[in-house]
XYZ file of C-alpha atoms in Angstrom:
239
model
C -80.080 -1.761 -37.666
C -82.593 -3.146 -40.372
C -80.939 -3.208 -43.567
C -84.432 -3.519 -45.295
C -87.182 -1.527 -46.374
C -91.032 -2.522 -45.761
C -90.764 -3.823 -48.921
C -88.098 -6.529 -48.605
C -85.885 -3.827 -50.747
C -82.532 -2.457 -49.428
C -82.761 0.618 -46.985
C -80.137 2.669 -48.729
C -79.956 5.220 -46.078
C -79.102 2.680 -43.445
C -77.110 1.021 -45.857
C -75.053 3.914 -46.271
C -74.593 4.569 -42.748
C -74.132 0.996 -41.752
C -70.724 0.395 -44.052
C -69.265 4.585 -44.293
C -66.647 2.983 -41.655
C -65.750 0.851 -44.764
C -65.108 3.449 -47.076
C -62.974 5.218 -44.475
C -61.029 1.799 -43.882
C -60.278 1.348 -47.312
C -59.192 4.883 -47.742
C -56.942 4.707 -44.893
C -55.249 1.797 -46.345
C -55.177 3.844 -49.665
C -53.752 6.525 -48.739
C -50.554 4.846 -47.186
C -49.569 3.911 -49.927
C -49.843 7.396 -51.860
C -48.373 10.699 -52.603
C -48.783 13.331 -49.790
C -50.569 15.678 -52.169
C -53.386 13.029 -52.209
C -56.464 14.232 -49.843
C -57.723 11.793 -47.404
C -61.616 13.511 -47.508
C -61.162 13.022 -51.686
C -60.766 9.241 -51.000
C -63.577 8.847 -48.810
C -65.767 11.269 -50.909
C -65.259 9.288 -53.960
C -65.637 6.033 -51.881
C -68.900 7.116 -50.554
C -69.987 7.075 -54.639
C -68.746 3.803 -55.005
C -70.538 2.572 -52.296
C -74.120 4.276 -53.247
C -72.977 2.647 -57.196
C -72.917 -0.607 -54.800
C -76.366 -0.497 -53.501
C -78.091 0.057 -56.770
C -75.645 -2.600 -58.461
C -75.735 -5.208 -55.793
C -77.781 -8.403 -56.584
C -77.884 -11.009 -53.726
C -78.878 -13.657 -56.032
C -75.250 -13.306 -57.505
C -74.071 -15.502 -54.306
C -71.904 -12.651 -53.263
C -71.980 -10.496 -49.752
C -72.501 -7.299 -49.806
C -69.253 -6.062 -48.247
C -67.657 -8.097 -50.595
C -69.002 -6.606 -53.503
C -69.295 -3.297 -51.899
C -65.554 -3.589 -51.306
C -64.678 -3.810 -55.083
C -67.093 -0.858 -56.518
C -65.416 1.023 -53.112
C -61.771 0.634 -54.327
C -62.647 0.991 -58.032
C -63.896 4.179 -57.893
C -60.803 5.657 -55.854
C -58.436 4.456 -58.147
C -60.680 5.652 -61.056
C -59.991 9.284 -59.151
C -56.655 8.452 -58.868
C -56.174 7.532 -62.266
C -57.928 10.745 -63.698
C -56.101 13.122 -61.446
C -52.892 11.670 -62.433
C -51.536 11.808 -58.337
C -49.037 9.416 -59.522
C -47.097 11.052 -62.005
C -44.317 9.709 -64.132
C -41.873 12.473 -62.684
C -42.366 11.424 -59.047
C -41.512 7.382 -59.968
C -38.385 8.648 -62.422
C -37.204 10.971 -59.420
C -37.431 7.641 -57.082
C -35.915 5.638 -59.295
C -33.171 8.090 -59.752
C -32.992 8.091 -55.656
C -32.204 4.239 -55.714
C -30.007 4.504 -58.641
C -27.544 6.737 -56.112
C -28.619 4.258 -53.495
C -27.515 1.240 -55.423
C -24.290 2.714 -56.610
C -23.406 3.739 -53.082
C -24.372 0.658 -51.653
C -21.798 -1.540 -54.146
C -19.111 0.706 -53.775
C -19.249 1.069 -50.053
C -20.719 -2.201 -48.532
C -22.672 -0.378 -46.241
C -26.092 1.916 -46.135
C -24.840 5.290 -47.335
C -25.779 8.724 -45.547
C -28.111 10.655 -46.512
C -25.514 13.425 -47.292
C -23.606 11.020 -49.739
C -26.404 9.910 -50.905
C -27.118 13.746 -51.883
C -23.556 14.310 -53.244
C -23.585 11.243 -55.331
C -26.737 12.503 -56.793
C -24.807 16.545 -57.196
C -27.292 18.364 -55.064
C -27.680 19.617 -51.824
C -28.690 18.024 -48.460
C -31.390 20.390 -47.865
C -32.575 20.107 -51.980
C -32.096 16.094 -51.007
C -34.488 16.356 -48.278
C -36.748 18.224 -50.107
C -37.255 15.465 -52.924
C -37.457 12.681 -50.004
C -40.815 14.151 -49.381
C -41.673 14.853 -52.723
C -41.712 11.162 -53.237
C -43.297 10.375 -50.408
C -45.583 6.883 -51.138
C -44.147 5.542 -54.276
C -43.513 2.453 -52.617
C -43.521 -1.279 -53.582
C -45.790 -3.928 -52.640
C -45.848 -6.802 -55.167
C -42.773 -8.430 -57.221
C -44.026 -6.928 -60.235
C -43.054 -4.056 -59.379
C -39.267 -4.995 -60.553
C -39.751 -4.087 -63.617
C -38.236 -0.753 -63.376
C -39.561 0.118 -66.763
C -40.896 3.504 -67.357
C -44.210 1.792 -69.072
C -45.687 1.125 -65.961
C -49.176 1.821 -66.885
C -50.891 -0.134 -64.426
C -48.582 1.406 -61.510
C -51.947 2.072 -59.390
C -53.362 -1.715 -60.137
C -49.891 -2.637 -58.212
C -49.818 -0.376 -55.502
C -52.979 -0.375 -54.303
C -55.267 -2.477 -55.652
C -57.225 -5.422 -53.788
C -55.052 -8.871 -54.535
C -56.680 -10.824 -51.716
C -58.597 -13.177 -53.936
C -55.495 -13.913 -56.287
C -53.716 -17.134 -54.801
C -51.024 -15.827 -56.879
C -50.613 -12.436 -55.803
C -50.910 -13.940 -51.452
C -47.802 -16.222 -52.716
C -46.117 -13.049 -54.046
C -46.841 -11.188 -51.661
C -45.728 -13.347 -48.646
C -42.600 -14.176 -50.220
C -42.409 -10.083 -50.184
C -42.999 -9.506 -47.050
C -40.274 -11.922 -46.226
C -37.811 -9.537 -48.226
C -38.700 -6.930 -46.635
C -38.263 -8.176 -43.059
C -34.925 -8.785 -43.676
C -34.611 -5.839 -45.596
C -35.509 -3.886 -42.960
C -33.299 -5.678 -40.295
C -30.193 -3.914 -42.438
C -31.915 -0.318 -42.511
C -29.837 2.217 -40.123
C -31.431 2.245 -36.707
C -33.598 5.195 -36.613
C -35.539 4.377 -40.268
C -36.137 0.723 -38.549
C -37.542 2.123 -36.004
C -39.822 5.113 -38.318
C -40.554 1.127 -40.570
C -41.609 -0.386 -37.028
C -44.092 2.198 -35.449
C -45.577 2.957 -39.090
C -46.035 -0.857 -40.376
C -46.050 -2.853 -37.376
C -47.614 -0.660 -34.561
C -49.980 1.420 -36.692
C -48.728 4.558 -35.274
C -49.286 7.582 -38.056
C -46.563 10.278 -38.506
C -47.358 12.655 -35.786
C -47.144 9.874 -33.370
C -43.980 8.737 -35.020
C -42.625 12.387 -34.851
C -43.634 12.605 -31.013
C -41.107 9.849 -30.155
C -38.378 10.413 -32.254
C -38.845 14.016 -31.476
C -38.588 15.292 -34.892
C -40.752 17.001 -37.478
C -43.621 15.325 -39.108
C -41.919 15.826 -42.260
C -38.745 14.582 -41.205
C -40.834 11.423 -40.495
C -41.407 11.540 -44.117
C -38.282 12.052 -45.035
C -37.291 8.868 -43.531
C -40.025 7.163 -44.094
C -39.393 7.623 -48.356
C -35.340 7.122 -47.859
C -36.521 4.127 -46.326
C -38.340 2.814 -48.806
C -36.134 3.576 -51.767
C -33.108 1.447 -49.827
C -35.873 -1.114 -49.687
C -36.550 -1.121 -52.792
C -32.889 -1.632 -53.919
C -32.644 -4.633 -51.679
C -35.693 -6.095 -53.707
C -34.668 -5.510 -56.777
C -31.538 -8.046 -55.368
C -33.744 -10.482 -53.969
């Protein structure tokens, strides 16, 4: 596919066409790492903007690719969305943090992974109102060490969550040292949320698929997937 006009000038039709698989790409990623009440079709709408900013921004005598470049504009302008919609709201981090705070607790006093239902008592509410919140929270989840913090000033919670670190030496350091956490992290997680943490990180398998062979509810997937993460965050916050 010609990338070029007549003119030597950059076919934005074909342009377009030629990296949309991008845009979905990087919304995919996005969106793992969000909310549920965040649309997948709003990611890729706005990333379809940020790519057509790209092509009349783009300047090859810069030295950089295209994808490269297109890549950055792409991601920018979904977290600008994200940002302005305020998907990430200050509630939905203090009501995980308040999750792992029961977690924690439970954790010292019992040496073990608590149950969900004690994990529910401790916190003076329900099972099913438990359960509920679990998939409330749903995606605030850590990736980088900064992330410890715990403070509620965490104004650049979207810059750590989902934002492109791959050409930050320091941030790959971080970030394999992380992942090394979390392996182990996950080795201690009862058996069924290993396996929900297996099929969703390692195999690529998306919560249907996940629900399919446990044989449970997509949203009990979820469920899992968020109690999951909030015992993994605890563990992090020890490492």
């Amino acid at each position: 596919m010609s990338t070029y006009t007549a003119k030597g000038q950059l076919d934005n039709s074909s342009m377009l066409k030629q990296y949309s698989p991008l845009v979905r790409r990087l919304a995919h990623q996005m969106i793992a790492k969000l909310p549920a009440n965040v649309e997948l079709d709003d990611l890729i709408q706005v990333g379809m903007i940020g790519l057509a900013d790209a092509l009349t921004r783009f300047d090859a005598a810069q030295g950089v690719q295209f994808e490269t470049f297109a890549t950055q504009r792409i991601r920018g302008a979904m977290l600008d969305e994200l940002r302005g919609n305020d998907y990430l709201s200050r509630g939905v981090r203090k009501q995980q943090r308040t999750i792992e705070a029961a977690v924690h607790k439970l954790e010292q006093r019992m040496g073990r992974a608590p149950a969900e239902s004690e994990i529910a008592r401790e916190m003076g509410i329900t099972l099913v109102e438990y359960q509920e919140l679990l998939g409330k929270v749903r995606g605030t989840q850590l990736v980088y060490l900064e992330d410890m913090s715990g403070d509620d000033g965490d104004h650049d919670y979207l810059d750590r969550h989902v934002a492109d670190d791959s050409f930050n030496p320091l941030a790959q350091l971080q970030d394999h040292r992380m992942r090394e956490a979390l392996v182990a992290g996950i080795k201690v997680l009862p058996e069924r949320e290993q396996y929900v943490m297996s099929m969703y990180y390692e195999h690529d398998m998306n919560l249907k698929e996940i629900a399919a062979v446990l044989k449970v509810t997509e949203s009990r997937v979820c469920q899992l997937h968020s109690q999951s993460i909030a015992r993994l965050r605890v563990k992090l916050r020890e490492y």
